[in-house]
Structure formats: C-alpha cells, structure tokens
Amino acid sequence: MPVPTQEVKLEIVNAATGKTLGPRTVPGTGGVLVVREFPEDGPARQQWQIVPVLPARDEQVYVIRSTGDREVLEQPAAAGGGVRREAPTGRTTQQWRLVPVDGEAALYVIESAADDTVLDLDLDADPGTSVEDAVPVVVRAYDEDAESQRWRLVPAEPERVSDPALRWARLAHWNGRQSWRLSSSAALRPAPGATPSFSDLLLVLDRFGSDQEAGGWETEGAAPHPGAQPGSFAGLGARFVAGTAGTAPADIVALEPAKGVVSAAARGDGTFEDEERVLLSPAPSPNPADLWTLADITGEGRPGIVVLTAAGVRVYFQEEDGTFRAAADGPALQAFGHGDQAGGWRVDRHPRFLADTTGNGRLDIVGCHDDGVWISLQDADGKFALLADAPALRAFGHGEKAGGWRVDRHPRFLADTTGNGRLDIVGCHDDGVWISLQDEDGVFAEPLYVLDEFGTDQGWTSSEEHPRFLLKTIGDGATDIVGFGPHGVVVARGLDDGTFERSQLVLNDFGTAQGWTARKHLRFFADVTGDGNPDIVGFGDEGVWVAHNRGDGMFGQAQLVCRGFGYDDDAGAWRVGHHPRFLADITGDGRVDIIGFGGPGVYVARNLHRRFRTR
C-alpha cells in the first residue's frame, strides 16, 4: 500500500500483536503511547494522519499526527524511554520515514529521521497496574527479523455524505383497522445540497434494454467501459452514447447484428427520438469477433467508424446525411484483425487502440501483439500506412520475449507524459510501472522502470478488479497515474518528464477494502461539475457516488448523488455486464448526465448542478 496522505485518517496496527497504536487509559500517563486492544464497547480507536514534510529531501519524511488533538508522534528524549504524543515543534525527533517491508504490500517500518532507530514494542515491560493489556512503544535499532517492528496502516471507514431514506410502514390496530407511518430503512438517498446532484431516474425509451419487451439486448463481444477514452472498441450487441454529429448532445448508438449500427438521436432535453436510424448496414455475415468504434478519425470534427474484422481494418466515413460509407471496397489495412491473414489478433491477448500518437490531429492504430507494439500511422489523405517488417517496440507484448504482458493483469496505455504532444507507452506489470518515451522522430525508447506501484506485486490483482487510468487530475497539470487499489484511490503525480512522484493513497474509498468489487460496481473518472477537473464516479450498492475534485488534484469524501443505477434492489438492481451505464452530455448544456441501459429500456438522470432543485 502506498503511503496515505494527510487526507486519509488511519489506524496504525502492530504486525506482531495485531493491536492498535494509541494512548494509555491509566491516569497520569500523559502522552505515553502503547499498543492495545480496543473493545467494541470501549473508547474509539486512535486515528492518525500522515503529513509529508515539505520540501521533500532525497527521502520523504513525515509527521504522524493525531486526528483529535493534533499532537504528533515524538521520539523519546532518553534511551529506553517510551514514544509519546507531543505538541508539534518541527524538531527532527517528530519526523519519520515510512519504509515498505519487502514482499509485503501493506507493511511498513517506521524509522526516526533523527537517528534511524525504528518503532518497536517493549515486549518485556512490566504492564504494572494496567488492566488494558497494553504494550509500551519504544525505539530500537532495526532488526529485519523482528516482526514487532512492522506496522500496518489501516485506513478508517470512509466518511460518505448521504441521508437515510424513509419508508411508509404498515401499522395494525386492535380493531382491525390499518394505518401507515414513516419509518427509517437501510436505504440511503442523496443528501440535500450534495454537489453535484442529479434528478431522479426517468425511463425515456422502452428499447435497447435486456428485457425481451425492450429488445433482449445482450453484448456478444467486448463491451465499452463507461470511463474508456474515445476510440475504444466494442463488440456486437454493445450499446453506448456518442455524438454521431461530432458535437453534443450525445446520441444512443448500438451495434445490432441484424440491422448494423443504429442510433436514437438526442432531442436535447434528456430524451431520445423513438425512431431508430440505421447509420451503417451490417455485413452479410456479421462476425461476433469483430470490434467496432465510433470516433473522429481525421480530426475534422465528424466521426467515422472503424471495424477490426477477420480481413483487417475497415474504415467508414460519414456522409452529409449522417450515414456512413466505406472508404474502400476492401480492408483499408490488412492488419490488426482476428483472421490469420490480418495477423491473428485476439481480444484476450492483444489490446488495440485508436490514438493520435504524433499530435497531428489524426488517429493512428496501435496494437500490442505477441512480439511487441505495432503502429500504423494515418496520413493527410486518411489512409493508414502498411505495417513495417518489425514491431515499433519489442516490448509490452504477450510473448515472453516481449515482456509476458497479460490483458487480465497488465493494463497498458497511450499518454503524453512529457508534454511534447506525442504519446508514450505506459504499462503496469507485476513489479510496477514501465514507460517507453516517444521522441520527435516517432521512435520509442527502450522501456524504463519508473515506479514500484500499481502492479500485482503491490496488490493490484487484476485489470478488472483494480482499474487504472492515466489522466490529468488537475486540468492544466501533468499526466498522473490514478487507480482504484486495494485500500482506496491511489495517485502518482506526473513530473512531465516521463517519471512520477511516489504514489499516495488519497482517498479511503472506492477500493476493495471499502466493499467495491468489479463484479458488482463500476468506477471511473469524469468531469461531473464542468470545472475542467475529473471527479471520481462510482456506481455502488446504493446508487451513484461522486468524490468531487477540489481543484488541486485531491478529492473530497464521496457523496451519494443519485439513488439509482446501483446494485441493491432499492437502487434498481443494475448488473455489470448486463446493464451498461455511462456519463455523457445528452442535453447540450456542457455537463454530463447519467444514462443507463436497464431491463425495460433507457434510463436517464439529468445533471442538476447549478439549477433550481426540488425534492
């Protein structure tokens, strides 16, 4: 686990005893610290915040501060003395290093910045008259075999913002009459004043749903992720939201095997036209293995369709009437397809992207095959170049010689990490983050290992369970790495040179420790408030939760903003894999709304931020 910042309240637990660091309860002991049990019916466990000392030296040091009285952890003045809580003074005896234990993702040695001694337990101490079974905390020389010198940082429960929901409960009377009263329930509702807020759910279209009456839709291939970047591919049966005219409001787009690419146009008021419009007729025998995407391919403001077929890449450009025509009679490029003649690319092994790798405004095709990274650049005429005789980079591939990268464990990204307008290749392998920088000639350098975080060795077990993203958490800042880790939201700030600062746990929410799982929940980033900074969005049990970006790349506690689109029955019983959900501007006001494809059809919750609100 990365070092939590001062934003996260946590408990400090000793690995040898399983007891929590805190003050003694015996009168007259002052600020002396011990580890002890905290029974459920007793006082609350001591919580701490870890505050970086700025500016950082070669090795970051921290102040460990109590959340209640804001006193800090201080080394004893004399040898053999106990560690205490004291008022902050800025002395080095109040500063500590957090050194990860090798091979243990969540354990640390807490080392004094004054003399390199470490926190330990005095296991031989006389407990005296105490009945709390406490063990004094001292400092000693480091011993790699001493488990008592290892500490676990346990984030506190998240402080979410919501209100309990009320229900009408039946009352029975002695005379057989019945009446009703309001009573509390386990369900939650958005708190008044939550920012941003959304309207209640409204069924706006009785089609595109999983129920038979709504079309019996089922995704046969890859499904678009709600937080995926433009140019991500989807399979037959997929439903998503995109601007078919290149601008907001966004329309419903669906890949129907019998009809092809169909659309329901947005009316601009949060609803959609009843009539389906066929944008592109299907091939005579549509293949479920084909992958589709809708994106502005040429940079001219109008979307095109790219399909990865068995024969290769097929490209369709938009006509004036909004329909699409093929760019050529055959494949535009005999590559990146699932047929042997097009390279034998497989969804479970070979990720493929549409991205502007050179900064010229046109999307190129990039894929990671067994032997490495292959790239086809798009020229000024909209044509894709033939592949070279060798990969652009013999790395980030499925084969062992190219690194042994696995789709289910090792996410890969294209992002500009240096600010030069060209995309670099970034990947999270078992041991952490690797990056290959692209120079001004379009050549990718040998990958560099830049960060020991975000890998399976640090507890990020799979790409699905722990989503990771490369984005700017500050609108005009550098590209950061952000992910939903085992303990919550983790950020590694970009330094604009292809490297990153130490990762930090910045929010004790949206992680598996707080009950979020890929099987039940969706988590991603979107600018919900329209301030230019990405917020955290999670479709949880009770509904939609948003952690607002405060403008400095840090996030506030999550707010329940919509009681719908969630896993619980009270929130609609929405299921991952069956009920796609997205955030997109379907009204044209510049702010994203929530759109979900449920069983009966399409549901919408409009963004009410800065609008008159009723309840």
XYZ file of C-alpha atoms in Angstrom:
615
model
C 0.000 0.000 0.000
C 1.378 3.460 -0.809
C 1.830 5.995 1.955
C -1.533 7.637 2.745
C -1.506 11.425 2.728
C -2.978 13.655 5.410
C -6.325 13.390 3.612
C -6.785 9.853 4.929
C -7.439 9.017 8.572
C -5.979 5.680 9.589
C -5.140 3.323 12.419
C -1.570 2.101 12.983
C -1.568 -1.603 13.871
C 1.424 -3.649 15.033
C 2.011 -6.730 12.868
C 3.286 -8.927 15.703
C 0.402 -8.378 18.114
C -2.449 -7.140 15.923
C -3.008 -4.361 18.474
C -3.593 -0.702 17.658
C -1.299 2.229 18.483
C -2.884 4.687 20.905
C -2.653 6.363 24.315
C -2.887 4.559 27.638
C -6.067 4.912 29.618
C -4.315 4.799 33.004
C -4.473 8.224 34.730
C -1.225 10.157 34.939
C 0.457 8.528 31.928
C 0.317 11.716 29.814
C 1.074 11.251 26.165
C 2.772 7.833 26.502
C 1.828 5.524 23.628
C 1.145 1.803 23.690
C -0.463 -0.835 21.515
C -3.595 -2.341 22.994
C -6.968 -3.831 22.274
C -9.919 -1.521 21.673
C -13.118 -3.426 22.533
C -16.226 -2.547 20.557
C -17.992 -1.178 23.616
C -14.956 0.848 24.713
C -13.346 4.098 23.522
C -12.818 4.635 19.796
C -9.528 3.547 18.278
C -6.882 6.244 17.940
C -6.737 7.628 14.401
C -3.744 9.303 12.767
C -2.878 11.371 9.709
C 0.472 11.188 7.915
C 1.629 14.630 6.813
C 4.575 14.994 4.388
C 7.330 17.393 5.488
C 7.925 19.837 2.638
C 10.079 20.332 0.738
C 10.894 16.645 0.368
C 14.503 15.632 0.786
C 16.175 12.762 -1.038
C 13.950 10.505 1.044
C 10.491 11.737 2.043
C 9.894 12.237 5.773
C 6.555 12.629 7.520
C 4.895 13.893 10.677
C 2.455 11.386 12.194
C -0.374 13.450 13.684
C -3.281 12.519 15.936
C -6.638 13.432 14.376
C -8.180 14.550 17.676
C -5.768 16.877 19.496
C -3.365 17.155 16.506
C -0.420 16.157 18.693
C 2.352 14.330 16.852
C 4.396 11.198 17.364
C 7.705 12.066 19.074
C 10.815 10.016 19.775
C 11.711 9.665 23.493
C 14.289 12.111 24.862
C 16.268 9.418 26.684
C 17.320 5.914 25.684
C 14.806 3.316 26.787
C 12.033 5.876 27.136
C 8.607 5.483 25.646
C 7.366 7.089 22.440
C 4.910 9.906 23.165
C 2.436 12.332 21.656
C 3.559 15.945 21.942
C 2.615 19.338 20.545
C 4.216 19.894 17.113
C 7.532 21.815 17.202
C 9.176 20.966 13.862
C 12.050 19.045 15.505
C 13.528 16.074 13.631
C 12.555 13.894 16.600
C 8.964 14.378 15.383
C 9.752 13.317 11.811
C 9.637 9.764 10.488
C 10.305 7.713 7.381
C 7.904 5.009 6.231
C 9.944 2.161 4.749
C 7.978 -0.585 2.946
C 8.719 -4.154 4.013
C 9.966 -6.186 1.040
C 7.374 -8.626 -0.230
C 4.608 -7.243 1.995
C 2.323 -4.787 0.206
C 0.772 -3.273 3.346
C 3.556 -3.391 5.971
C 5.988 -0.620 6.926
C 8.922 0.022 9.223
C 8.515 3.445 10.889
C 12.001 4.935 11.117
C 13.070 8.072 13.000
C 14.555 10.832 10.834
C 16.753 11.854 13.791
C 18.843 8.728 14.363
C 17.491 5.910 12.114
C 16.024 3.924 15.025
C 12.635 2.378 14.422
C 9.356 1.965 16.282
C 9.284 -1.264 18.275
C 7.463 -2.847 21.212
C 8.886 -3.367 24.683
C 7.519 -6.889 24.994
C 9.393 -7.489 28.257
C 7.951 -4.443 30.021
C 6.002 -4.849 33.263
C 2.371 -3.963 32.484
C 2.165 -2.535 36.015
C -1.266 -1.909 37.371
C -2.936 -1.541 33.986
C -5.806 -3.861 33.133
C -5.814 -2.914 29.473
C -3.127 -5.445 28.453
C -1.104 -2.693 26.828
C 2.465 -2.960 25.452
C 4.724 0.141 25.541
C 6.070 1.539 22.276
C 9.811 2.312 22.159
C 12.519 2.934 19.546
C 15.313 0.452 18.835
C 17.907 -0.376 16.203
C 16.441 -2.017 13.133
C 16.224 -5.826 13.153
C 14.975 -7.358 9.923
C 13.746 -10.446 11.779
C 11.717 -8.531 14.387
C 8.042 -8.687 13.417
C 7.274 -6.258 16.268
C 8.999 -3.549 14.195
C 6.498 -3.917 11.363
C 3.365 -1.818 11.233
C 0.192 -1.922 9.182
C -1.572 1.272 8.077
C -5.320 0.644 8.138
C -7.469 3.405 6.564
C -10.532 4.377 8.583
C -14.046 3.869 7.272
C -14.931 6.400 4.560
C -16.953 9.439 5.641
C -19.595 9.373 2.933
C -22.303 12.015 2.548
C -25.889 10.798 2.319
C -29.186 10.699 4.206
C -31.207 7.708 5.404
C -34.301 7.086 3.334
C -37.743 6.895 4.943
C -40.424 4.364 4.072
C -44.115 4.041 4.775
C -44.573 1.200 7.254
C -47.890 -0.532 7.885
C -49.433 -0.216 11.370
C -52.047 -2.711 12.567
C -54.585 -1.784 15.271
C -56.574 -3.842 17.759
C -59.818 -3.130 15.941
C -58.547 -4.448 12.612
C -58.033 -1.048 11.028
C -54.728 -0.195 9.354
C -52.707 2.975 9.097
C -49.240 3.983 7.963
C -46.274 5.813 9.411
C -42.884 6.902 8.139
C -40.010 4.773 9.398
C -36.298 4.631 8.680
C -34.763 1.985 6.435
C -31.353 0.711 5.477
C -31.584 2.547 2.171
C -29.865 5.886 1.517
C -30.785 8.940 -0.501
C -28.737 11.900 -1.774
C -28.128 14.457 0.937
C -29.748 17.859 0.375
C -27.124 20.186 -1.045
C -24.958 17.399 -2.457
C -22.792 18.783 -5.245
C -23.230 17.784 -7.971
C -26.785 16.471 -7.834
C -28.878 14.548 -10.319
C -32.565 14.170 -10.963
C -34.490 11.010 -10.190
C -34.359 8.244 -12.780
C -36.684 8.542 -15.754
C -37.380 5.817 -18.295
C -37.059 7.752 -21.570
C -37.029 4.941 -24.122
C -38.530 1.438 -23.941
C -35.937 -0.067 -26.261
C -32.246 -1.065 -26.089
C -32.933 -2.960 -22.841
C -32.083 -6.507 -21.768
C -35.762 -7.492 -21.292
C -37.360 -9.217 -24.265
C -40.004 -6.476 -24.489
C -37.185 -3.922 -24.870
C -35.263 -5.856 -27.493
C -33.480 -8.540 -25.470
C -30.113 -6.859 -25.952
C -27.000 -8.768 -24.963
C -23.390 -7.866 -25.722
C -21.760 -10.671 -27.722
C -18.219 -9.306 -27.716
C -16.188 -6.652 -25.926
C -18.223 -4.031 -24.085
C -17.201 -0.371 -23.876
C -16.208 0.748 -20.389
C -18.002 3.903 -19.207
C -14.678 5.602 -18.488
C -12.937 4.475 -21.662
C -11.285 7.046 -23.893
C -12.740 7.795 -27.363
C -11.575 5.185 -29.825
C -12.140 2.201 -27.549
C -13.552 -0.843 -29.314
C -16.787 -2.758 -28.657
C -18.424 -5.920 -29.962
C -21.820 -6.738 -31.458
C -24.718 -6.089 -29.112
C -22.921 -3.216 -27.397
C -24.819 -0.047 -26.529
C -23.157 3.245 -25.711
C -23.549 7.005 -26.028
C -21.676 9.123 -28.569
C -22.043 12.252 -30.644
C -22.967 10.983 -34.103
C -22.733 14.538 -35.428
C -19.429 15.178 -33.666
C -20.944 17.554 -31.102
C -23.223 17.415 -28.059
C -25.861 16.349 -27.305
C -24.795 12.727 -27.411
C -26.973 10.097 -29.068
C -27.586 6.429 -28.340
C -25.502 4.167 -30.585
C -25.960 0.399 -30.715
C -24.413 -2.454 -32.701
C -27.353 -4.630 -33.708
C -26.337 -7.782 -35.602
C -29.454 -7.778 -37.813
C -29.545 -4.046 -38.636
C -25.948 -2.845 -38.235
C -25.033 0.379 -36.471
C -28.252 2.056 -35.310
C -28.836 5.303 -33.471
C -31.551 7.073 -31.498
C -30.963 10.811 -31.744
C -30.957 13.002 -28.642
C -33.667 15.652 -28.542
C -31.614 17.938 -26.293
C -33.931 17.675 -23.296
C -32.655 14.379 -21.900
C -34.888 12.210 -24.079
C -34.334 10.473 -27.421
C -36.217 10.022 -30.667
C -38.374 6.913 -30.825
C -37.300 6.097 -34.368
C -34.099 4.106 -34.861
C -31.845 5.324 -37.617
C -29.529 2.883 -39.418
C -26.122 4.540 -39.730
C -24.317 1.595 -41.311
C -25.844 -1.620 -42.667
C -24.262 -4.851 -41.445
C -22.005 -7.138 -43.427
C -23.744 -10.162 -44.980
C -22.498 -12.356 -42.112
C -21.522 -10.184 -39.157
C -18.838 -11.832 -37.042
C -19.191 -11.608 -33.229
C -15.391 -11.317 -33.053
C -15.420 -8.019 -34.976
C -14.629 -4.905 -32.930
C -16.201 -1.500 -33.635
C -15.643 2.058 -32.596
C -17.042 5.491 -33.426
C -14.504 8.335 -33.280
C -13.295 11.469 -35.052
C -10.691 9.670 -37.147
C -9.429 12.565 -39.269
C -9.666 15.411 -36.750
C -12.193 17.300 -38.884
C -14.962 17.220 -36.262
C -17.078 14.451 -37.809
C -16.993 10.869 -36.532
C -16.042 7.847 -38.549
C -16.446 4.138 -37.923
C -13.511 1.754 -37.666
C -14.098 -2.002 -37.621
C -11.458 -4.635 -36.873
C -12.574 -7.646 -38.920
C -11.098 -11.009 -39.813
C -9.680 -9.457 -43.001
C -8.241 -6.376 -41.281
C -9.227 -2.756 -40.686
C -12.307 -1.363 -42.413
C -12.972 2.384 -42.281
C -16.257 4.215 -42.929
C -16.584 7.980 -43.282
C -19.722 10.000 -42.564
C -21.805 11.418 -45.388
C -23.748 14.689 -45.298
C -26.963 12.851 -44.388
C -25.310 11.334 -41.302
C -24.918 7.811 -42.704
C -21.540 6.204 -43.369
C -19.799 4.928 -46.499
C -16.861 2.592 -46.872
C -13.510 4.256 -47.540
C -12.566 1.389 -49.880
C -14.055 -1.780 -51.359
C -11.815 -3.935 -49.201
C -9.936 -3.501 -45.930
C -8.158 -0.199 -45.510
C -5.337 -2.142 -43.852
C -4.766 -5.893 -43.840
C -3.647 -5.966 -40.207
C -4.943 -5.772 -36.609
C -7.743 -8.256 -37.459
C -8.690 -11.564 -35.870
C -8.181 -13.605 -39.036
C -4.832 -15.248 -39.792
C -4.461 -13.099 -42.921
C -4.708 -9.955 -40.751
C -2.304 -11.057 -38.027
C -4.433 -13.262 -35.797
C -5.120 -10.578 -33.179
C -7.112 -11.814 -30.168
C -9.125 -9.785 -27.658
C -7.843 -11.800 -24.688
C -4.187 -11.255 -25.663
C -3.725 -8.214 -27.868
C -5.068 -4.768 -26.867
C -5.590 -2.332 -29.744
C -6.083 1.440 -29.637
C -7.072 4.340 -31.880
C -4.989 7.322 -30.768
C -3.224 10.389 -32.132
C 0.325 9.251 -31.435
C 2.087 12.111 -33.262
C -0.043 15.113 -32.324
C -1.189 15.880 -35.884
C -4.904 15.533 -35.024
C -5.388 12.238 -36.874
C -5.942 8.906 -35.151
C -3.439 6.120 -35.695
C -3.840 2.403 -34.925
C -1.648 0.914 -32.209
C -1.649 -2.690 -31.062
C 0.319 -4.873 -28.667
C 0.838 -8.328 -30.236
C 2.891 -11.284 -29.041
C 6.201 -9.783 -30.201
C 5.640 -6.151 -29.211
C 3.999 -2.891 -30.301
C 2.857 -2.368 -33.889
C 1.757 1.027 -35.241
C 0.043 2.209 -38.420
C 0.128 5.989 -38.887
C -2.673 7.811 -40.701
C -1.591 10.250 -43.417
C -3.168 13.529 -44.561
C -5.402 11.658 -47.041
C -6.901 9.493 -44.315
C -5.003 6.362 -45.335
C -3.304 4.042 -42.863
C 0.296 3.069 -43.591
C 1.308 -0.545 -44.115
C 2.976 -2.145 -41.135
C 6.747 -2.261 -41.033
C 8.673 -5.524 -41.149
C 9.303 -5.376 -37.405
C 7.431 -4.016 -34.407
C 7.951 -0.388 -33.407
C 8.985 -1.675 -29.976
C 9.813 -5.199 -28.875
C 8.133 -4.801 -25.521
C 4.661 -4.630 -23.933
C 3.732 -7.812 -25.850
C 2.061 -11.063 -24.822
C 5.082 -13.229 -25.635
C 7.754 -13.836 -23.022
C 10.441 -12.170 -25.151
C 8.290 -9.018 -25.247
C 7.682 -8.997 -21.505
C 4.897 -11.526 -20.978
C 2.168 -8.881 -20.653
C -1.322 -10.235 -19.902
C -4.562 -8.412 -20.698
C -6.243 -9.518 -17.486
C -3.336 -8.411 -15.251
C -1.278 -5.744 -17.014
C -3.109 -2.652 -18.325
C -1.341 -0.618 -20.998
C -1.944 2.995 -22.004
C -1.011 5.645 -24.554
C -0.476 9.036 -22.926
C 1.648 12.158 -23.289
C 3.754 12.059 -20.125
C 6.313 14.700 -21.210
C 4.135 17.456 -22.676
C 5.725 17.237 -26.143
C 2.444 16.371 -27.884
C 3.472 12.788 -28.675
C 2.047 9.763 -26.923
C 4.234 7.471 -24.873
C 3.515 3.853 -23.943
C 2.878 3.154 -20.272
C 2.172 -0.205 -18.695
C 1.596 -1.669 -15.241
C 3.360 -5.034 -14.965
C 3.774 -7.301 -11.937
C 6.577 -5.209 -10.432
C 5.149 -1.765 -11.193
C 5.086 0.882 -13.919
C 7.167 0.769 -17.119
C 7.293 3.509 -19.748
C 8.621 3.930 -23.268
C 9.044 7.540 -24.373
C 8.467 8.632 -27.975
C 10.957 11.125 -29.415
C 10.329 13.819 -32.029
C 11.130 11.347 -34.813
C 8.450 8.921 -33.675
C 10.915 6.392 -32.263
C 10.053 4.653 -28.993
C 12.870 4.202 -26.488
C 13.557 1.036 -24.559
C 11.146 0.828 -21.615
C 12.224 2.226 -18.251
C 11.038 1.030 -14.843
C 9.774 4.201 -13.164
C 7.542 3.269 -10.208
C 7.138 0.355 -7.803
C 3.344 0.657 -7.539
C 0.174 -0.265 -9.462
C 1.426 -3.827 -10.106
C 0.282 -7.249 -8.953
C 3.235 -7.390 -6.552
C 1.701 -4.391 -4.736
C -1.758 -5.973 -4.500
C -3.319 -4.808 -7.776
C -4.551 -8.274 -8.623
C -6.229 -7.715 -11.983
C -7.066 -5.098 -14.585
C -10.773 -5.582 -13.924
C -10.714 -5.542 -10.113
C -8.361 -2.562 -9.858
C -8.977 -0.130 -12.751
C -6.083 2.214 -13.504
C -6.042 5.391 -15.617
C -3.589 7.937 -16.991
C -5.137 11.396 -16.835
C -4.622 14.931 -15.619
C -6.144 15.198 -12.160
C -5.518 18.951 -12.436
C -6.917 20.341 -15.675
C -3.710 22.040 -16.876
C -1.247 19.826 -14.988
C 0.893 16.872 -15.943
C -0.429 13.397 -16.687
C -0.816 11.349 -13.497
C -1.404 7.665 -12.811
C -4.605 7.101 -10.858
C -6.156 3.833 -9.773
C -8.636 2.093 -7.518
C -6.363 -0.012 -5.368
C -6.948 -2.487 -2.554
C -7.241 0.296 0.045
C -8.772 3.133 -1.984
C -7.824 5.740 -4.581
C -4.087 5.961 -5.315
C -2.392 8.780 -7.250
C 1.155 9.119 -8.565
C 1.699 12.691 -9.739
C 3.370 13.100 -13.112
C 6.556 15.163 -13.324
C 6.191 15.959 -17.078
C 9.381 14.063 -17.910
C 8.034 10.517 -18.113
C 8.516 9.850 -14.394
C 6.199 10.125 -11.421
C 6.277 11.087 -7.770
C 5.797 8.477 -5.076
C 2.285 7.102 -5.133
C -0.089 8.234 -2.406
C -3.342 6.878 -1.055
C -5.500 9.993 -1.317
C -9.000 8.691 -0.545
C -10.129 5.809 1.669
C -12.980 4.851 -0.620
C -13.786 3.058 -3.907
C -11.309 0.246 -3.068
C -11.873 -3.405 -2.303
C -11.285 -2.619 1.386
C -14.449 -0.464 1.273
C -16.506 -3.180 -0.443
C -16.143 -2.127 -4.085
C -15.746 -5.057 -6.483
C -15.626 -5.347 -10.260
C -18.375 -7.971 -10.176
C -20.887 -5.522 -8.714
C -19.632 -1.962 -9.275
C -18.332 0.441 -11.916
C -15.644 3.038 -11.094
C -14.087 5.664 -13.357
C -13.323 9.373 -13.737
C -15.450 12.087 -15.360
C -15.810 15.859 -15.074
C -19.226 15.914 -13.423
C -19.261 19.548 -12.314
C -17.921 21.129 -15.521
C -14.923 22.784 -13.840
C -12.370 21.075 -16.102
C -11.120 18.634 -13.464
C -12.017 14.933 -13.345
C -14.156 13.701 -10.457
C -14.415 10.126 -9.189
C -17.637 8.364 -10.127
C -18.737 5.039 -8.699
C -21.897 3.037 -9.353
C -22.162 1.366 -5.962
C -24.737 -0.595 -3.981
C -26.979 2.357 -3.061
C -26.610 4.330 -6.292
C -24.137 6.736 -7.844
C -21.379 8.170 -5.632
C -19.160 11.094 -6.642
C -15.982 12.291 -4.947
C -15.520 15.866 -6.094
C -12.116 17.018 -7.356
C -11.221 20.016 -5.202
C -9.180 21.640 -7.966
C -5.758 20.652 -6.619
C -5.955 17.018 -7.699
C -7.236 15.925 -4.290
C -10.712 14.554 -3.713
C -13.396 15.135 -1.109
C -15.362 12.404 0.601
C -17.875 10.645 -1.642
C -21.424 11.967 -1.920
C -24.451 9.934 -2.937
C -25.756 11.998 -5.865
C -28.336 9.658 -7.386
C -30.328 6.891 -5.758
C -30.462 4.694 -8.822
C -28.252 2.735 -11.247
C -26.928 0.752 -8.236
C -26.573 -2.904 -7.323
C -29.106 -3.056 -4.472
C -32.767 -3.722 -5.179
C -33.602 -0.283 -3.754
C -31.298 1.261 -6.366
C -32.640 -0.693 -9.334
C -30.663 -3.984 -9.184
C -28.317 -2.968 -12.001
C -25.763 -5.609 -13.003
C -22.305 -5.253 -14.539
C -22.220 -6.981 -17.934
C -25.988 -6.723 -18.446
C -26.773 -3.047 -17.836
C -24.269 -0.612 -19.418
C -24.070 2.807 -17.740
C -22.382 5.996 -18.963
C -21.875 9.667 -18.258
C -22.400 11.908 -21.273
C -23.902 15.270 -22.152
C -27.313 14.421 -23.637
C -28.788 17.910 -23.192
C -26.041 20.053 -24.752
C -25.537 22.189 -21.642
C -21.892 21.184 -21.230
C -22.393 18.901 -18.204
C -22.571 15.136 -18.177
C -25.774 13.286 -17.352
C -26.205 9.640 -16.325
C -27.538 7.213 -18.942
C -28.182 3.541 -18.263
C -29.459 0.652 -20.359
C -31.629 -1.305 -17.928
C -34.012 -4.174 -18.441
C -37.051 -2.151 -19.660
C -35.003 0.307 -21.722
C -33.005 3.521 -21.408
C -32.977 5.436 -18.115
C -31.681 8.972 -17.621
C -30.808 11.095 -14.573
C -30.120 14.690 -15.589
C -27.327 16.730 -14.068
C -28.962 19.415 -11.915
C -25.751 21.179 -10.892
C -26.410 24.932 -10.549
C -30.067 24.500 -11.477
C -33.164 25.018 -9.356
C -33.719 21.796 -7.477
C -36.854 20.278 -5.984
C -37.350 17.157 -3.976
